[in-house]
Amino acid sequence: MKIKLLFLLSIMTSVIFLSGCEPLLVFDPKGPQAERQASDIILSIGIMSVIVIVVMVILAYILIKYRASNQPDNYEPPHIEGNHLVEAICVGIPVLIVAYLSLVSVQSNYIVESAPVGYEEQEPLVVYASSSDWKWHFSYPEQGIETVNYLYVPTDRPLEFKLYSYGPITSFWIPQLGGQKYAMSDMVTTLHLAADEPGEMLGRNANFSGKGFAENTFNVTAMSQADFDDWVKEVHETAEPLTETEFQELLEPGHLGQMTYTGTHLEFSPAPEHNHSTTNESEVEYTDHSSHDQNQTNEENEHSAH
Amino acid sequence: MEFFQRFAIPHPSPAIYASMVAIALVSIGIVVGLTYFKKWGYLWREWLTTVDHKKIGIMYLLSALLMLFRGGADAIMMRAQLATPDAKLLDAQHYNEIFTTHGVVMILFMAMPFIFAFFNLIVPLQIGARDVAFPRLNALSFWLFFVGAMLFNISFVIGGSPDAGWTSYFPLAGNDFSTSVGTNYYMLAIQISGIGSLMTGINFCTTIIKMRAPGMTLMKMPMFTWSAFIANIIVVFAFPVLTVALIMGTADRLFGANFFTTSNGGMDMLWANFFWVWGHPEVYILILPAFGLYSEIISTFSGRNLFGYRAMVWSMILISLLSFLVWTHHFFTMGQGALTNSIFSITTMAIAVPTGVKIFNWLFTMWKGKIRFTTPMLYSIGFIPLFTIGGATGVMLGMSAADYQYHNTMFLVAHFHNTIIPGVVFAMLAGLTYYWPKFFGFMLNEKIGKLTFWLLTIGFVLAFFPMYLSGLDGQARRMYTYSEATGFGPLNMLSFVGAALMALAFLAIVYNIYYSYKNSPRNIGSDPWDARSLEWATHTPIPEYNFARLPQVSSSQAFWDAKKKGHELFKGEIKDIHMPNNSGVPFVMSCIFFVAGFSFVFALWVPAVIALIGVFVCMALRSFEQDHGYHIHAKEVKETEAKYGKVLNNEDRSRATSRV
Ligand code: HEM
Ligand SMILES: [Cu+2]
Ligand SMILES: [Cu+2]
């Protein structure tokens, strides 16, 4: 176990070293989901490196030993059909590795698809994140505010993003908090994240969506709950309310800077009906989270029919 | 005026005007040249109307090389644009068009015809047949592919290129967000060439099942034929899905059908599902024949039979089945829940097992062998570690929770180029060098060949390995620019240098062909590499009937056993040989398809309907046609055989083969 850890550590440091000493974003997690993903990635890099190295060593050995120039002219390679033992090993070891990685993968799937580890007890902060060409709109129904192209989140509280799109399929991605998920126009997808420490992070749309795609980014700032509350208060004091006409203008294709509003567009332009987490309630509930946990189990059935 | 307006390209640039002029000049040059040298008749008789699988194979090969340069030029432009932060070489629209056409051209108009070239060139010879099962259909397949490719390629000078990615996801690819006719080109060009591919699949399945030489049971088929067989079965099952998806996509774009739109009951993810139900098997259609070529080459240059023949066959069958069960890994992030992701994660990683079996079988084929480092063998050796890395990163992507971080990033781009370039492109170049003497009668220069290999390999590593890192650092794919602050700059510069080396390597291939054509000796005999399977048992150049007498086979390396163990391959008398007649119909019919496709792109209904009627007229005419082919008489065959310097009666021939 120690050796394995050491090995993983050495790979991690060499990866970091290669990238010019600053850790690659994915290897610099700021939340439990990204941490889990990073450790899966490191684990698979480790195991896969062993396989690659073994293949390379066998190859080098064979090439050196059996090269024609190393052999007498009259050497006739033998006819060998195969060897059951060798073939069993060549099947058996990969099967074991794949089985092990499958096990890890399945566990991780359930972990990243549910409330972050260590945050299960808390009520999540729900943020509706919707994309339009080529912007992100963040609605905080609980706080009654909405931002464009930037996101403030409290640390030490689970975050639940409800994703959808006002145009092409986009993908909501904050590498340091966790991997991405699609935002589509006819349905809502849910992404569970959490931030462990305050700081600034990069977020972007990762799925190609046309001309403005490259600049389709947003800033993420994680801060303490107290700071977050202050910010909300400040917004309520200073920002203009979001009107329907104003929102329609925001949806026009193009780039915009960061903007802040009170109220959310959910009131006049609700999220798509086909919600992956509701079966019989047709209206979208963005204030009531009581049914949240039970919804999650429904998610799967809903989606397989999709 | 308005009528002509729509043919104008929406985003002109000096580069596009230059290419327009270049295309016009080259076309004029070709027409003038053909007329001046009085080659129209030759072109028509020998190539445009041919049904000979060897000539069709050569035409596929030339088209593939041509498209490799088109796609390569796109690649270099992209890498140049990304080499430095905030570069201004291309704007967003052009970058989008370029990566879209690069992807389509490389997969569908470069890699596909390349493997079809080898199916055509090798399979009939390897199974000891005189042609494919349906020679005329084969010609039609080629011409449909060819006009499809041409239709796609004119998009950038007439009307505008597709710009929604080679995956063309809806609703982005719908009329609301892709307003030029570019995506119409995508739908129709791929449709036309896809019909050709489907027919190729049917043709080669039939050929391999029905036309094997006496004695060649399934388990005695050479490995390339096996790989071609399985790949073509995949074609038959996968391509209809694409056909249907493209029809629906076309209906959406031209008739407002709302299959994939987000209103009126359309489902955007339905396109993604259809696309990848075809798209994932598609990559195995490409890679399995590549595996087949490597098997032939590694076995030849190790001087040994293939280790674990049965395991190789079964692993391919398993891969082909699994390839249909993993498509969802292309959208793990669609929000389908942990259970679905877990299932597809496991099926995806499971493919690594049979693939690993193959890697080990190649290694053990070299074990105790006598390894000759020729150019084709260098590619095959280079393939093993590079493809292992590509496969390993594939397993990493298969872990769906982790894929949330890789999806849509340069990490993915690095992975699939890491499998497709050492896997498919290296195999094609290895096969090209290996089979060149058989089809053209001279060897390619080994020195230049090896230099090419090293340029390509070093260039490849420099071009693509940095992308693994930049992907993990947050660089999404398909971004036309990035800011200095992201820190992606140095890695992308490295990639550009690598891409430039690869470009040099491709130029070296052309130079090698030219140089060898001038300088290589022509008296190379029929078996210059000391190979093992039947395609080397006939003369060089290959007579149009391939084999004067059909070979009698008793092992998977029949020719080798004939050489070493004195098995008699060719028994019995030379008889009359039945051959199919040439036909201009496939070519003409494909041209009509082109007109139909072009008219549909621009919604010109009158010519479209007329052209469609023309297609049906061609088919109807065929059904009334009485064409029984012709015979090459035994006497003529004997004369031809005698010209090759060997008198062909039994005793002489068997002695000749055992001596070669
Ligand atoms: C010869 C060297 C090559 C270079 C330098 C190269 C480079 C690139 C680049 C820069 C991209 C776009 C990445 C992005 O912005 O998302 C790309 C995408 C792609 N390439 Fe290549 N490529 C090469 C060869 C190939 C080959 C041989 C194939 C296939 C047989 C291929 C298939 C693709 C595909 C399918 C895409 C995705 C296009 C899309 O995102 O829609 N490439 N390549
Ligand atoms: Cu796939
Ligand atoms: Cu969905």
Short mmCIF file of C-alpha atoms in Angstrom, two decimals, chain A residues 108-302:
data_model
loop_
_atom_site.label_atom_id
_atom_site.label_comp_id
_atom_site.label_asym_id
_atom_site.label_seq_id
_atom_site.Cartn_x
_atom_site.Cartn_y
_atom_site.Cartn_z
CA SER A 108 -17.19 7.09 -8.25
CA ASN A 109 -20.26 7.37 -10.45
CA TYR A 110 -22.54 7.17 -7.46
CA ILE A 111 -20.33 9.54 -5.52
CA VAL A 112 -20.21 12.29 -8.13
CA GLU A 113 -23.90 11.92 -8.91
CA SER A 114 -25.04 12.52 -5.35
CA ALA A 115 -24.52 15.15 -2.69
CA PRO A 116 -20.78 15.61 -2.06
CA VAL A 117 -19.18 13.43 0.61
CA GLY A 118 -19.20 15.20 3.96
CA TYR A 119 -22.02 17.49 2.91
CA GLU A 120 -24.90 15.03 2.93
CA GLU A 121 -26.59 16.57 5.95
CA GLN A 122 -26.85 20.10 4.67
CA GLU A 123 -29.48 21.72 2.56
CA PRO A 124 -27.86 22.49 -0.82
CA LEU A 125 -27.69 25.90 -2.38
CA VAL A 126 -29.63 25.56 -5.62
CA VAL A 127 -28.39 27.57 -8.58
CA TYR A 128 -30.05 27.47 -11.97
CA ALA A 129 -27.29 27.79 -14.55
CA SER A 130 -28.54 28.38 -18.07
CA SER A 131 -26.56 29.20 -21.16
CA SER A 132 -27.44 31.37 -24.09
CA ASP A 133 -25.25 32.24 -27.08
CA TRP A 134 -22.59 32.84 -25.57
CA LYS A 135 -23.23 33.67 -21.93
CA TRP A 136 -24.11 32.03 -18.68
CA HIS A 137 -27.06 33.10 -16.56
CA PHE A 138 -27.03 32.13 -12.89
CA SER A 139 -30.29 32.30 -10.97
CA TYR A 140 -30.34 32.01 -7.19
CA PRO A 141 -34.03 31.37 -6.47
CA GLU A 142 -33.48 31.12 -2.72
CA GLN A 143 -31.73 34.49 -2.64
CA GLY A 144 -33.84 36.00 -5.39
CA ILE A 145 -30.92 37.27 -7.45
CA GLU A 146 -29.43 36.58 -10.84
CA THR A 147 -25.97 37.12 -12.32
CA VAL A 148 -24.52 36.91 -15.80
CA ASN A 149 -21.09 35.38 -16.48
CA TYR A 150 -20.00 35.14 -12.89
CA LEU A 151 -20.83 32.94 -10.00
CA TYR A 152 -20.44 33.51 -6.27
CA VAL A 153 -20.74 30.43 -4.12
CA PRO A 154 -20.38 29.84 -0.39
CA THR A 155 -17.78 27.36 0.83
CA ASP A 156 -18.67 24.39 3.00
CA ARG A 157 -22.15 24.09 1.64
CA PRO A 158 -23.31 21.63 -1.05
CA LEU A 159 -24.15 23.23 -4.37
CA GLU A 160 -26.81 21.90 -6.67
CA PHE A 161 -26.71 23.22 -10.22
CA LYS A 162 -29.76 22.93 -12.42
CA LEU A 163 -28.52 23.14 -15.98
CA TYR A 164 -30.33 24.01 -19.18
CA SER A 165 -29.76 26.02 -22.30
CA TYR A 166 -31.44 28.68 -24.42
CA GLY A 167 -29.72 27.39 -27.56
CA PRO A 168 -27.30 24.66 -28.59
CA ILE A 169 -26.15 22.02 -26.14
CA THR A 170 -23.51 23.44 -23.83
CA SER A 171 -21.53 21.88 -21.02
CA PHE A 172 -21.09 23.46 -17.61
CA TRP A 173 -17.56 22.95 -16.36
CA ILE A 174 -15.61 24.24 -13.38
CA PRO A 175 -12.49 22.02 -13.50
CA GLN A 176 -11.42 22.75 -9.94
CA LEU A 177 -14.81 21.95 -8.44
CA GLY A 178 -15.70 18.97 -10.59
CA GLY A 179 -16.32 17.66 -14.05
CA GLN A 180 -18.89 18.90 -16.44
CA LYS A 181 -22.45 18.16 -17.41
CA TYR A 182 -24.56 19.10 -20.43
CA ALA A 183 -27.07 21.90 -20.45
CA MET A 184 -29.80 21.22 -23.01
CA SER A 185 -32.77 23.27 -24.07
CA ASP A 186 -35.52 20.72 -23.56
CA MET A 187 -34.54 19.36 -20.18
CA VAL A 188 -32.83 20.08 -16.90
CA THR A 189 -29.75 18.21 -15.70
CA THR A 190 -28.40 18.31 -12.19
CA LEU A 191 -24.79 18.65 -11.13
CA HIS A 192 -23.72 18.34 -7.49
CA LEU A 193 -20.63 20.24 -6.44
CA ALA A 194 -19.13 21.81 -3.33
CA ALA A 195 -16.23 24.15 -2.64
CA ASP A 196 -13.89 23.45 0.30
CA GLU A 197 -11.88 26.64 0.31
CA PRO A 198 -12.33 30.22 -0.81
CA GLY A 199 -10.73 31.38 -4.02
CA GLU A 200 -11.19 32.33 -7.65
CA MET A 201 -11.74 29.67 -10.27
CA LEU A 202 -12.30 29.33 -13.97
CA GLY A 203 -15.56 28.05 -15.37
CA ARG A 204 -16.54 27.59 -18.96
CA ASN A 205 -18.81 26.01 -21.48
CA ALA A 206 -16.92 22.96 -22.70
CA ASN A 207 -19.26 21.88 -25.48
CA PHE A 208 -18.87 23.54 -28.86
CA SER A 209 -21.76 25.92 -29.45
CA GLY A 210 -20.81 28.08 -32.40
CA LYS A 211 -18.88 31.22 -33.13
CA GLY A 212 -18.57 32.64 -29.64
CA PHE A 213 -17.68 29.33 -28.03
CA ALA A 214 -14.04 30.09 -27.19
CA GLU A 215 -14.99 33.07 -25.03
CA ASN A 216 -17.94 31.34 -23.39
CA THR A 217 -16.36 31.46 -19.91
CA PHE A 218 -17.35 32.66 -16.47
CA ASN A 219 -15.61 33.47 -13.21
CA VAL A 220 -16.29 31.52 -10.07
CA THR A 221 -15.56 32.90 -6.63
CA ALA A 222 -15.90 30.76 -3.56
CA MET A 223 -16.23 32.63 -0.24
CA SER A 224 -17.33 32.02 3.31
CA GLN A 225 -21.05 31.84 4.02
CA ALA A 226 -20.84 35.17 5.82
CA ASP A 227 -19.23 36.89 2.85
CA PHE A 228 -21.76 35.29 0.58
CA ASP A 229 -24.61 36.60 2.69
CA ASP A 230 -23.08 40.06 2.63
CA TRP A 231 -22.84 39.90 -1.12
CA VAL A 232 -26.50 38.90 -1.40
CA LYS A 233 -27.50 41.76 0.83
CA GLU A 234 -25.43 44.16 -1.22
CA VAL A 235 -27.00 42.95 -4.44
CA HIS A 236 -30.45 43.50 -3.07
CA GLU A 237 -29.48 47.02 -2.12
CA THR A 238 -27.75 48.04 -5.32
CA ALA A 239 -28.85 45.95 -8.30
CA GLU A 240 -31.75 46.60 -10.66
CA PRO A 241 -34.55 44.06 -10.96
CA LEU A 242 -34.45 41.73 -13.97
CA THR A 243 -37.39 42.40 -16.29
CA GLU A 244 -38.66 40.11 -18.99
CA THR A 245 -37.71 42.49 -21.82
CA GLU A 246 -34.28 42.97 -20.36
CA PHE A 247 -33.82 39.22 -20.15
CA GLN A 248 -34.90 38.75 -23.76
CA GLU A 249 -32.23 41.25 -24.74
CA LEU A 250 -29.63 39.36 -22.77
CA LEU A 251 -30.50 36.23 -24.73
CA GLU A 252 -29.51 37.83 -28.05
CA PRO A 253 -26.35 36.18 -29.45
CA GLY A 254 -23.17 37.96 -28.42
CA HIS A 255 -20.82 38.43 -25.51
CA LEU A 256 -21.51 40.42 -22.40
CA GLY A 257 -19.52 41.36 -19.34
CA GLN A 258 -20.56 40.49 -15.81
CA MET A 259 -23.99 41.65 -14.68
CA THR A 260 -26.07 41.48 -11.55
CA TYR A 261 -29.83 41.65 -11.03
CA THR A 262 -32.37 41.17 -8.33
CA GLY A 263 -35.10 38.68 -9.05
CA THR A 264 -34.60 35.74 -11.42
CA HIS A 265 -35.76 34.90 -14.91
CA LEU A 266 -37.34 31.72 -13.54
CA GLU A 267 -40.42 33.71 -12.65
CA PHE A 268 -41.33 34.61 -16.21
CA SER A 269 -39.21 32.14 -18.16
CA PRO A 270 -39.14 28.93 -16.15
CA ALA A 271 -36.70 26.09 -16.71
CA PRO A 272 -37.78 23.44 -19.25
CA GLU A 273 -40.62 21.18 -18.22
CA HIS A 274 -38.94 17.95 -19.07
CA ASN A 275 -37.05 17.87 -15.83
CA HIS A 276 -34.92 14.82 -15.35
CA SER A 277 -35.75 14.72 -11.73
CA THR A 278 -39.51 15.02 -11.70
CA THR A 279 -41.89 12.33 -12.78
CA ASN A 280 -45.37 13.49 -12.02
CA GLU A 281 -45.04 17.09 -10.97
CA SER A 282 -45.15 19.10 -14.13
CA GLU A 283 -44.49 22.49 -12.64
CA VAL A 284 -40.94 23.32 -11.78
CA GLU A 285 -40.18 23.75 -8.15
CA TYR A 286 -37.31 26.00 -7.57
CA THR A 287 -38.03 26.96 -4.04
CA ASP A 288 -39.12 23.71 -2.50
CA HIS A 289 -36.44 21.10 -1.99
CA SER A 290 -38.33 18.76 0.22
CA SER A 291 -38.79 16.25 -2.57
CA HIS A 292 -35.16 16.49 -3.55
CA ASP A 293 -33.81 13.21 -2.33
CA GLN A 294 -36.63 11.15 -3.64
CA ASN A 295 -36.31 12.87 -7.00
CA GLN A 296 -32.80 11.75 -7.34
CA THR A 297 -33.74 8.11 -7.45
CA ASN A 298 -36.24 8.85 -10.16
CA GLU A 299 -33.62 10.47 -12.27
CA GLU A 300 -32.35 7.22 -13.67
CA ASN A 301 -35.61 5.78 -14.92
CA GLU A 302 -36.51 9.08 -16.41
#
